[in-house]
PDB file of C-alpha atoms in Angstrom:
ATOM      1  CA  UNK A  18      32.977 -21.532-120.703  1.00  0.00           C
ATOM      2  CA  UNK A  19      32.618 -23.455-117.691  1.00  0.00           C
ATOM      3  CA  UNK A  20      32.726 -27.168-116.652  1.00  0.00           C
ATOM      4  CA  UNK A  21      29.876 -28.420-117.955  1.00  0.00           C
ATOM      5  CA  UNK A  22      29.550 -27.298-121.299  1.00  0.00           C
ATOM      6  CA  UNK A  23      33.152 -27.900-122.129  1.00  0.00           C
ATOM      7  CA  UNK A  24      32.782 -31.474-121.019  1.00  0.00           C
ATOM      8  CA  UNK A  25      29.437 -31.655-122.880  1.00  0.00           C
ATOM      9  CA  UNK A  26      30.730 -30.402-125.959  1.00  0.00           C
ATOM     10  CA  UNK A  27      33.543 -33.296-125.586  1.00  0.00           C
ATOM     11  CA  UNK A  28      30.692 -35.491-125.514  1.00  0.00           C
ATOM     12  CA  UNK A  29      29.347 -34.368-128.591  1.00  0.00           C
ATOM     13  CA  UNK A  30      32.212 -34.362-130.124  1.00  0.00           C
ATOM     14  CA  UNK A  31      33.183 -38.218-129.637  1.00  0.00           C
ATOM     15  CA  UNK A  32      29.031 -38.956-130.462  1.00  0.00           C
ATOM     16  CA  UNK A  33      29.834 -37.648-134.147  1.00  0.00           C
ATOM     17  CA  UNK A  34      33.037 -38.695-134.689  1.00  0.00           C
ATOM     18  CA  UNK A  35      31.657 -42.494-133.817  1.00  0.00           C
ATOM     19  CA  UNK A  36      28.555 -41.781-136.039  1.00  0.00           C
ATOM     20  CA  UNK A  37      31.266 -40.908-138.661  1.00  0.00           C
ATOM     21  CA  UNK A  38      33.145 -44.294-137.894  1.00  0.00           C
ATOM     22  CA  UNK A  39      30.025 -46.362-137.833  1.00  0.00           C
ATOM     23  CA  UNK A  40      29.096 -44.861-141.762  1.00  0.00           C
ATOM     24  CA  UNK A  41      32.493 -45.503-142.857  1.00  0.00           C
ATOM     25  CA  UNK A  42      32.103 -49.165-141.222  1.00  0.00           C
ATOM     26  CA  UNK A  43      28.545 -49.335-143.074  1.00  0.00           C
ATOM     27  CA  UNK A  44      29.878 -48.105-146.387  1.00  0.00           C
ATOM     28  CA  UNK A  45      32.879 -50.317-146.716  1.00  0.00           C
ATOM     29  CA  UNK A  46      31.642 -52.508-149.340  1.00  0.00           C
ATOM     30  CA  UNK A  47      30.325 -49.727-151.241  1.00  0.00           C
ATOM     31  CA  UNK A  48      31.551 -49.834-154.366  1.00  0.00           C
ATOM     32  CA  UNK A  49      29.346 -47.000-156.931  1.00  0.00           C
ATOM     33  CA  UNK A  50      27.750 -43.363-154.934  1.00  0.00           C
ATOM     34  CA  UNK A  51      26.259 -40.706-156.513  1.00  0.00           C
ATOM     35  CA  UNK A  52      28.896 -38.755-156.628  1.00  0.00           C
ATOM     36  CA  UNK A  53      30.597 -41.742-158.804  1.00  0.00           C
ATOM     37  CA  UNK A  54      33.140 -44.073-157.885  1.00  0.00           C
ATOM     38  CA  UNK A  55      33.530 -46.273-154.445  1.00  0.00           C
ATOM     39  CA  UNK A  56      32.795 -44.967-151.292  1.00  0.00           C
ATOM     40  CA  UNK A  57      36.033 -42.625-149.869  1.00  0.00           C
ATOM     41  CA  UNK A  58      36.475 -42.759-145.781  1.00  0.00           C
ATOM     42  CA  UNK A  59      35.118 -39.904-144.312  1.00  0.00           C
ATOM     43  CA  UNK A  60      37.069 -38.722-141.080  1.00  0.00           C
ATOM     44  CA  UNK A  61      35.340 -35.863-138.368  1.00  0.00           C
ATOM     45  CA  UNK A  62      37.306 -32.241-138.030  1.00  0.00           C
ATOM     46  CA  UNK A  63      36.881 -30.558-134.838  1.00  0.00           C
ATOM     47  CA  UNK A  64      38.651 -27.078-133.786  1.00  0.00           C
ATOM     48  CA  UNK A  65      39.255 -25.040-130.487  1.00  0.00           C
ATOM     49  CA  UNK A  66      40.396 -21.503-129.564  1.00  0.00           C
ATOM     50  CA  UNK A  67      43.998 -21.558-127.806  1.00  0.00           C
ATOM     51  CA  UNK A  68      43.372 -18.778-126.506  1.00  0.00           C
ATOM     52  CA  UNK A  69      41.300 -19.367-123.091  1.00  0.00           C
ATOM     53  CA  UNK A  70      40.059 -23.216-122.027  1.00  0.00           C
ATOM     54  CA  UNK A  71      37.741 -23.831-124.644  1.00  0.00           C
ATOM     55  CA  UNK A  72      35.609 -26.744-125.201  1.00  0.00           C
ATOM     56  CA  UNK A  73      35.340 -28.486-129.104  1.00  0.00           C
ATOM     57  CA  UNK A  74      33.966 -27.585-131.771  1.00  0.00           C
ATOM     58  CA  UNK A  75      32.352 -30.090-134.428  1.00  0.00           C
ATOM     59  CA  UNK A  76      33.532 -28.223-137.842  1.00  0.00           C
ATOM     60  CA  UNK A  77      31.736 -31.555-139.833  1.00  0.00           C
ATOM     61  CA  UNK A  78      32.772 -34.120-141.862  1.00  0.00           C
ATOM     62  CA  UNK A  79      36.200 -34.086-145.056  1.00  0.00           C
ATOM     63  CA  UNK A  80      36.669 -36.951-147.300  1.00  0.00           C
ATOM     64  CA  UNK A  81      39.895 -39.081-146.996  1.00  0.00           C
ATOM     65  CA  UNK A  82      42.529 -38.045-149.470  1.00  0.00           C
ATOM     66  CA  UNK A  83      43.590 -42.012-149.796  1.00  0.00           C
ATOM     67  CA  UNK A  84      43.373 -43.566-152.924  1.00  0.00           C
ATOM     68  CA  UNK A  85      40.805 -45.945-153.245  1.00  0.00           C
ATOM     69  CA  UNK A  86      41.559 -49.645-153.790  1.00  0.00           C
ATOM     70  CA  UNK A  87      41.781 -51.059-157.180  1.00  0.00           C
ATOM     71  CA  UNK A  88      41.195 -55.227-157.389  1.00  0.00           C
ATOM     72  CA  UNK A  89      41.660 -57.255-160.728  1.00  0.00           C
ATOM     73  CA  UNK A  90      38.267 -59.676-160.127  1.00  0.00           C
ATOM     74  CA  UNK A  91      36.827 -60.143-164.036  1.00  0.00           C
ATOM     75  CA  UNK A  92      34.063 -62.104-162.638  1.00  0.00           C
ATOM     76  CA  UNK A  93      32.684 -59.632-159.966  1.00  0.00           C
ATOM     77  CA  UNK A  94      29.268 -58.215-161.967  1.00  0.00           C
ATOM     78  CA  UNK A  95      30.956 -54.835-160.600  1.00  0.00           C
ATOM     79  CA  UNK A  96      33.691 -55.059-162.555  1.00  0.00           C
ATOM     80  CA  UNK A  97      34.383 -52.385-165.396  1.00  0.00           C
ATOM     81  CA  UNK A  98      35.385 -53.114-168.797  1.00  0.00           C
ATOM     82  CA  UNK A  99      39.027 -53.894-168.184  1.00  0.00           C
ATOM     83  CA  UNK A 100      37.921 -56.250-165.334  1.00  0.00           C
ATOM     84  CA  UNK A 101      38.712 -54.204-162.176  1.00  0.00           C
ATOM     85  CA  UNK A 102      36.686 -53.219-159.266  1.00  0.00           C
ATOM     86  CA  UNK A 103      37.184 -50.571-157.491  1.00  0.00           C
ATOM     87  CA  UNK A 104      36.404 -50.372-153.862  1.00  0.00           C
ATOM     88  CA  UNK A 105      36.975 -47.910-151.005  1.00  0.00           C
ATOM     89  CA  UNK A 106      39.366 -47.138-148.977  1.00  0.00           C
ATOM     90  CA  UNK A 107      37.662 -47.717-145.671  1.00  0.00           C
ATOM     91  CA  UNK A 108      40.186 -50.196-143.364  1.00  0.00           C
ATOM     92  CA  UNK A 109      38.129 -51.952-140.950  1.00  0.00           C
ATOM     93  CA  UNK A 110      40.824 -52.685-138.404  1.00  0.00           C
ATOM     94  CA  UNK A 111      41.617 -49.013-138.368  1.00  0.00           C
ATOM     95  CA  UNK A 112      38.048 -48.033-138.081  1.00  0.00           C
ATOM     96  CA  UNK A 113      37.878 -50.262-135.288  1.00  0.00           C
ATOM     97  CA  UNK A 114      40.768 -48.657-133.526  1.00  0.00           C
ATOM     98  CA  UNK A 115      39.240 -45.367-133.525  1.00  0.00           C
ATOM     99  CA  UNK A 116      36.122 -46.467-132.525  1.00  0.00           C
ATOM    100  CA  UNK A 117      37.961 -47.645-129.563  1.00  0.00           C
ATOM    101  CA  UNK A 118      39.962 -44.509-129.256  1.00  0.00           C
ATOM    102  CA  UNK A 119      36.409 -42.523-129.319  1.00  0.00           C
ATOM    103  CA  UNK A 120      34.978 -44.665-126.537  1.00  0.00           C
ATOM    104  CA  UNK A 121      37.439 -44.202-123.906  1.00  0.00           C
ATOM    105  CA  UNK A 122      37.606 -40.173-125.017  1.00  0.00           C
ATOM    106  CA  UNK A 123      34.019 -40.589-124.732  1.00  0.00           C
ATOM    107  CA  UNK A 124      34.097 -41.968-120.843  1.00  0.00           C
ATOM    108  CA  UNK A 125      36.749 -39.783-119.599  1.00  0.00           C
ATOM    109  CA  UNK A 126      34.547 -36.723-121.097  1.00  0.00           C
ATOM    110  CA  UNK A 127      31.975 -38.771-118.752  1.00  0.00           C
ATOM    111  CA  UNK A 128      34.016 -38.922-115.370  1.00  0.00           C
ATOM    112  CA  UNK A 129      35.322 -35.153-116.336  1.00  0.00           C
ATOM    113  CA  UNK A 130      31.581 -34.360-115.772  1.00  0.00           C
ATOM    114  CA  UNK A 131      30.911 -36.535-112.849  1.00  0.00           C
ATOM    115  CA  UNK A 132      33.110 -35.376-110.591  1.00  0.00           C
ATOM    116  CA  UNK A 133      32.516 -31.706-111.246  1.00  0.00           C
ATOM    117  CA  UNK A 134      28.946 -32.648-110.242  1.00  0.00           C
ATOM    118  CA  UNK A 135      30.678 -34.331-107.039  1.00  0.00           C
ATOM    119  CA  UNK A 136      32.938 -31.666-106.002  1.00  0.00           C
ATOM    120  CA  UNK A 137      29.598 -29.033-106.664  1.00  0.00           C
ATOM    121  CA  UNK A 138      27.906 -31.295-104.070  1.00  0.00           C
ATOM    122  CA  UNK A 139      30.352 -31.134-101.790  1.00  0.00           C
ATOM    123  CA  UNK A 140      31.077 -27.348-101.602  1.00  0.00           C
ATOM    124  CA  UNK A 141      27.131 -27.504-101.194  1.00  0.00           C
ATOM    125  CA  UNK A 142      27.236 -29.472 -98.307  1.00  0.00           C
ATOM    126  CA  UNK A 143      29.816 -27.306 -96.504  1.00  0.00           C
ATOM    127  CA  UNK A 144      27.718 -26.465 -92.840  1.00  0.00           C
ATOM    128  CA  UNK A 145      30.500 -27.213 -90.801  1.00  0.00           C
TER     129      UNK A 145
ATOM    130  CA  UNK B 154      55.850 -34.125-116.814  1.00  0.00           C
ATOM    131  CA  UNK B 155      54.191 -34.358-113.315  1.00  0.00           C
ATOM    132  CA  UNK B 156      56.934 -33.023-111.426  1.00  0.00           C
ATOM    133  CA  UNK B 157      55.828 -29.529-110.490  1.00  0.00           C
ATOM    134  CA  UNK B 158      52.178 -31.255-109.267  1.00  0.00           C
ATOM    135  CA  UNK B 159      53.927 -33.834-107.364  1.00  0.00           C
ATOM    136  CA  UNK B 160      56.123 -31.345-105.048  1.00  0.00           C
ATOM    137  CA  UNK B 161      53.440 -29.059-104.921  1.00  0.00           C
ATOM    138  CA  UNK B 162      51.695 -32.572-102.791  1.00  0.00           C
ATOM    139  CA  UNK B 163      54.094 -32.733-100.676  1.00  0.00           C
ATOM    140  CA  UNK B 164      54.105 -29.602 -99.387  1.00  0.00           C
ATOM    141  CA  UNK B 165      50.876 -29.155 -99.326  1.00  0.00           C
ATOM    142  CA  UNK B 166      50.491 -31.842 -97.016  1.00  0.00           C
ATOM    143  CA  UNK B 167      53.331 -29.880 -95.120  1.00  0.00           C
ATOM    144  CA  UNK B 168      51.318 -26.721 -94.784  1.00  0.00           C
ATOM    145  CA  UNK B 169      47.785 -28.115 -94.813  1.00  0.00           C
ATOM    146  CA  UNK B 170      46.908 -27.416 -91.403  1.00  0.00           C
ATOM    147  CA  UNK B 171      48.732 -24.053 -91.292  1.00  0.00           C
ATOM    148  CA  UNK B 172      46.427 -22.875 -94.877  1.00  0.00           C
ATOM    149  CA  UNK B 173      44.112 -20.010 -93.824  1.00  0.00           C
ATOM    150  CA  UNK B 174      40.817 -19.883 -95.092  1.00  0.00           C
ATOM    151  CA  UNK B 175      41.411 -16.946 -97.017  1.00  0.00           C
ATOM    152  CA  UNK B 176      44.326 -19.218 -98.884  1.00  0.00           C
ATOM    153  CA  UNK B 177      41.992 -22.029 -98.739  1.00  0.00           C
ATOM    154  CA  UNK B 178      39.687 -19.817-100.871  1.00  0.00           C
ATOM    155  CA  UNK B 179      42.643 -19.349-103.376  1.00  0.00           C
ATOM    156  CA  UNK B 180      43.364 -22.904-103.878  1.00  0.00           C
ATOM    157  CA  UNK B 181      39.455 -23.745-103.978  1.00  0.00           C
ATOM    158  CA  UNK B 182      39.657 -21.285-107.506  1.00  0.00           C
ATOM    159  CA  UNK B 183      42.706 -22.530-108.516  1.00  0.00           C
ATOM    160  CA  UNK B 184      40.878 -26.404-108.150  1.00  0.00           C
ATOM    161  CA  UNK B 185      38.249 -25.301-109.842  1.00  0.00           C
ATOM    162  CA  UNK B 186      39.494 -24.246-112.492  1.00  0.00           C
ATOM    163  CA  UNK B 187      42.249 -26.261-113.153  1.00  0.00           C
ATOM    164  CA  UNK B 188      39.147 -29.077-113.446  1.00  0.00           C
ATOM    165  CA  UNK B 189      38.072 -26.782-116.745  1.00  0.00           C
ATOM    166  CA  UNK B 190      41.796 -26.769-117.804  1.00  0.00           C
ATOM    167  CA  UNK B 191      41.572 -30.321-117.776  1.00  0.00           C
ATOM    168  CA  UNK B 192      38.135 -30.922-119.153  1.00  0.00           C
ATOM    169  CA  UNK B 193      38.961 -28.559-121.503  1.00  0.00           C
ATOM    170  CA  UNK B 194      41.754 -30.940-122.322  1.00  0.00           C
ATOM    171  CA  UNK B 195      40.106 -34.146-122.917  1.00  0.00           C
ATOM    172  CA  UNK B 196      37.244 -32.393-124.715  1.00  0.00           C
ATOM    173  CA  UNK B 197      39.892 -31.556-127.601  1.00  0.00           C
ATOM    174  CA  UNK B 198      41.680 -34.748-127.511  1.00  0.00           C
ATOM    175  CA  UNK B 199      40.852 -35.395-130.885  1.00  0.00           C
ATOM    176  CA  UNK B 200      41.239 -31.497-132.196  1.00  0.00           C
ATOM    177  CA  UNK B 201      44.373 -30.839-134.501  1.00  0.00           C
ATOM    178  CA  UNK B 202      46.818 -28.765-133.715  1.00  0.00           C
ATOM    179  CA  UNK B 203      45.719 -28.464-129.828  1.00  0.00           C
ATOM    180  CA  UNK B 204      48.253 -27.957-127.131  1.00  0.00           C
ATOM    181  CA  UNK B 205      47.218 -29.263-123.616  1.00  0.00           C
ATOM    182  CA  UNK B 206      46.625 -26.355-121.442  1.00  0.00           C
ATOM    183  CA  UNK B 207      48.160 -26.508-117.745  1.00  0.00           C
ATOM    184  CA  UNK B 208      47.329 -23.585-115.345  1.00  0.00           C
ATOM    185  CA  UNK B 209      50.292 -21.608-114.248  1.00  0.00           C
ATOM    186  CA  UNK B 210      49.008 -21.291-110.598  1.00  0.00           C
ATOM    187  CA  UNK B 211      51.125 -24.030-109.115  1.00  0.00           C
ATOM    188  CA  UNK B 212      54.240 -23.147-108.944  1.00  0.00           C
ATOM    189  CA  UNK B 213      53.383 -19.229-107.993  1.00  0.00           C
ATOM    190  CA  UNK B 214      51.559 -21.007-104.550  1.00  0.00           C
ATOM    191  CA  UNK B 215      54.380 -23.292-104.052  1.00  0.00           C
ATOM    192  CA  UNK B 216      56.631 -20.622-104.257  1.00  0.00           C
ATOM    193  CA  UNK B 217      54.154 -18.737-101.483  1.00  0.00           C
ATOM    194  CA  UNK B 218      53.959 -21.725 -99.379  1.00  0.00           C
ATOM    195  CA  UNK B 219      57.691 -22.532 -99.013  1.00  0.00           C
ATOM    196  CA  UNK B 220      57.873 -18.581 -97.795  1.00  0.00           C
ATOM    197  CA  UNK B 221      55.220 -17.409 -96.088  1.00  0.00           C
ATOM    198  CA  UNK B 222      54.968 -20.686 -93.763  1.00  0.00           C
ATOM    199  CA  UNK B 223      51.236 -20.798 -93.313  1.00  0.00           C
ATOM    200  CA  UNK B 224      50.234 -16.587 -93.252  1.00  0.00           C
ATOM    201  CA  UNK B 225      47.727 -15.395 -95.849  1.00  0.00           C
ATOM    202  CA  UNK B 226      50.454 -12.579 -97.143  1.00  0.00           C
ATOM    203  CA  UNK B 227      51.458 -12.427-100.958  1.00  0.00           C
ATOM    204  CA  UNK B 228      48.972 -15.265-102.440  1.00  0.00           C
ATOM    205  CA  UNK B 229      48.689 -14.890-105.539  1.00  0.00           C
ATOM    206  CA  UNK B 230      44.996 -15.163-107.441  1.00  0.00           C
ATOM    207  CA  UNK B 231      46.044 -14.664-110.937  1.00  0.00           C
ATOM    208  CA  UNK B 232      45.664 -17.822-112.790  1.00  0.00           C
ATOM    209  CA  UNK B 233      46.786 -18.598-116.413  1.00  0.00           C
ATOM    210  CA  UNK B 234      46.369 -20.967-118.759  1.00  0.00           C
ATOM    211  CA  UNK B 235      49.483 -21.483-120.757  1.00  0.00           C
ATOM    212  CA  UNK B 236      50.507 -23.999-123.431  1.00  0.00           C
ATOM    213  CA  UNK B 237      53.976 -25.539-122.752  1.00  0.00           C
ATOM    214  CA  UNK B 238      55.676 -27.230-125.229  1.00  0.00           C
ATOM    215  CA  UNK B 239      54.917 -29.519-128.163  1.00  0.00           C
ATOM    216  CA  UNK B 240      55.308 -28.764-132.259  1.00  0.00           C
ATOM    217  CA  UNK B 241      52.996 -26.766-133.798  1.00  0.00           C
ATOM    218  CA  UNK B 242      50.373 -28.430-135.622  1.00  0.00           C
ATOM    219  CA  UNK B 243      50.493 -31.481-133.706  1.00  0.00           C
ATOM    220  CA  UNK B 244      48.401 -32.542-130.995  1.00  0.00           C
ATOM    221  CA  UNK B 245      49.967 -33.120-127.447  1.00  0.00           C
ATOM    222  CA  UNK B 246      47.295 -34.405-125.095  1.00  0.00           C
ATOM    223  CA  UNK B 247      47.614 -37.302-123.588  1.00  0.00           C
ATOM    224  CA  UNK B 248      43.979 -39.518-122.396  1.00  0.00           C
ATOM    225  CA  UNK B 249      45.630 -41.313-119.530  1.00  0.00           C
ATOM    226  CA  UNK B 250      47.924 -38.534-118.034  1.00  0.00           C
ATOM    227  CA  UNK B 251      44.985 -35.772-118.208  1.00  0.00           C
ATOM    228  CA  UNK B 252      42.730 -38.581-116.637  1.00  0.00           C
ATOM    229  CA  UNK B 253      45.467 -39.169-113.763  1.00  0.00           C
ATOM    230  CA  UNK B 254      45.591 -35.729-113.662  1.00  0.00           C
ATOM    231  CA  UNK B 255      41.787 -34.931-113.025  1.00  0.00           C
ATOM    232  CA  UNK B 256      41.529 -37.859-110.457  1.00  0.00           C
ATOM    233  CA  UNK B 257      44.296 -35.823-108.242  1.00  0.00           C
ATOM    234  CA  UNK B 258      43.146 -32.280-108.897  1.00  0.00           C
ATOM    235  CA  UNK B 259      39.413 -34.040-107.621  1.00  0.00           C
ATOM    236  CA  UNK B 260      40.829 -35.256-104.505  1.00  0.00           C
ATOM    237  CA  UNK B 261      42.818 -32.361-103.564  1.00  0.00           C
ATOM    238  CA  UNK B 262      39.842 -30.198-104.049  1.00  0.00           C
ATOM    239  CA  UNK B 263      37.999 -32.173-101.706  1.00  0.00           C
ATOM    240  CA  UNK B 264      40.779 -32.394 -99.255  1.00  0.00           C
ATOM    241  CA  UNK B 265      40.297 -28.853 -99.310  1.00  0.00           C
ATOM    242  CA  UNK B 266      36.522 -28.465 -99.062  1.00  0.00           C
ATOM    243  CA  UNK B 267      36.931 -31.040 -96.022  1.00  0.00           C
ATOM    244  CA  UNK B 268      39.498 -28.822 -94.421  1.00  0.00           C
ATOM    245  CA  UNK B 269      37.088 -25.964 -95.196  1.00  0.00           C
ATOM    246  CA  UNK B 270      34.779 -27.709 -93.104  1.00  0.00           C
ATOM    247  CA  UNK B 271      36.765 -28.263 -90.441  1.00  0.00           C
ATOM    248  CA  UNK B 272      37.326 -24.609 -90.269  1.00  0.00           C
ATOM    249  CA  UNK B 273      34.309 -23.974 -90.243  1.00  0.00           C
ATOM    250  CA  UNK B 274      32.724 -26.825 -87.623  1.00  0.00           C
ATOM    251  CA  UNK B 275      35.596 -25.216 -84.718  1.00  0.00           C
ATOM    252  CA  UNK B 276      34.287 -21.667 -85.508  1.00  0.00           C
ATOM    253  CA  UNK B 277      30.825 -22.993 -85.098  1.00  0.00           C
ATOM    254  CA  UNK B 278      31.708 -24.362 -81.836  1.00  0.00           C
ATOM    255  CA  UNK B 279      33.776 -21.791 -80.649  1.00  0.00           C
ATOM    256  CA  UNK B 280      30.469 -19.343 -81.258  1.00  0.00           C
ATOM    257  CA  UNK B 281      28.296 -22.152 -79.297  1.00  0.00           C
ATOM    258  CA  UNK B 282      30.652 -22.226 -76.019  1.00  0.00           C
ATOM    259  CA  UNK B 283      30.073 -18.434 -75.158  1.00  0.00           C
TER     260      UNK B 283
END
């Protein structure tokens, strides 16, 4: 694999794992899904080969195992029969933080790539 | 952690103007590809279980260098990626050190390139005088 693609797939990579962050962000009031029950975080999976340098690999999307939050609010129209909502288990400081994390991941992917295209330009330019 | 890179500096700066351009060649591929160990690296910062991959090439040359004081004997061309330390199942790269670590592999490539041209400028000249 060379240069380019591993940096590109690095790219990739930190594109879906923020598109994972920003649903999780989107969905953390989201109390009933179709699947029943509040929302659960979702968090991205990616995998390499140790063997040689390898770039990533996006392997898609798991659910959380964390519980999901139970609140005692008897007046929320949500609110089952015993009076308790349940909501998910999306934390929005913590999505923040990896949204964060995935940005700079993101730009150092992006230098990665620029200066292979500046040391490519270089040995081109070799006439001495 | 940055030990073996930072000696390895030193003497290249030592040796620069006695490297050959057949060794130049050698540490051109070395540059080159240590720049896919490293992208390689931050690509997978967020993969479980990966181990940061450093290429083995460094200390074989700097082992070459102290000896062979500047002649193109015994250089070695074999590179290899190998995954030191760090527990199993855990992820060991670190953004800012791979990031420091790209910056100087960038500029020692294009030390070398510019020494390449150097090289290849006098030759130039040399052919020109006759």
């Amino acid at each position: 694999m060379d240069a380019w693609r591993i940096s590109a797939s690095g790219l990739g990579a930190q594109w879906k794992r923020m598109r994972v962050i920003g649903s999780n962000v989107s969905h953390s009031e989201t109390t009933r899904t179709s699947g029943g029950g509040a929302y659960r975080k979702h968090y991205p999976v990616f995998s390499a080969t140790l063997e040689d340098v390898s770039g990533v690999q996006y392997e898609g999307s798991r659910e959380a195992r964390k519980p999901t939050r139970t609140v005692y609010a008897p007046d929320d129209p949500r609110a089952g029969e015993d009076g308790k909502v349940t909501e998910p288990n999306v934390s929005l400081p913590l999505q923040t933080r990896d949204m964060i994390s995935a940005r700079q991941a993101y730009k150092a992917n992006v230098r990665a790539m620029k200066q292979f295209k500046k040391l490519c330009q270089k040995t081109l330019k070799l006439r001495g | 952690m940055i030990r073996v890179s930072d000696s390895i500096t030193a003497m290249e700066d030592r040796n620069m103007r006695l490297l050959g351009t057949e060794q130049l060649d050698v540490l051109l591929d070395a540059g080159f590809r240590r720049h896919e160990v490293i992208a390689s690296n931050l690509a997978n910062v967020d993969t479980p279980g990966y181990r940061a991959g450093r290429l083995r090439f460094e200390e074989e040359v700097s082992d070459v260098l102290e000896k062979a004081e500047g002649s193109s004997a015994g250089f070695e061309q074999e590179t290899e990626v190998y995954r030191p330390g760090g527990k199993r199942g855990r992820n060991n790269v670190s953004l800012q050190s791979e990031v420091t670590k790209l910056s100087r592999n960038g500029l020692r490539v294009e030390q070398y390139l510019s020494i390449l041209n150097f090289k290849i400028r006098r030759m130039k000249t040399a052919l020109r005088s006759q």
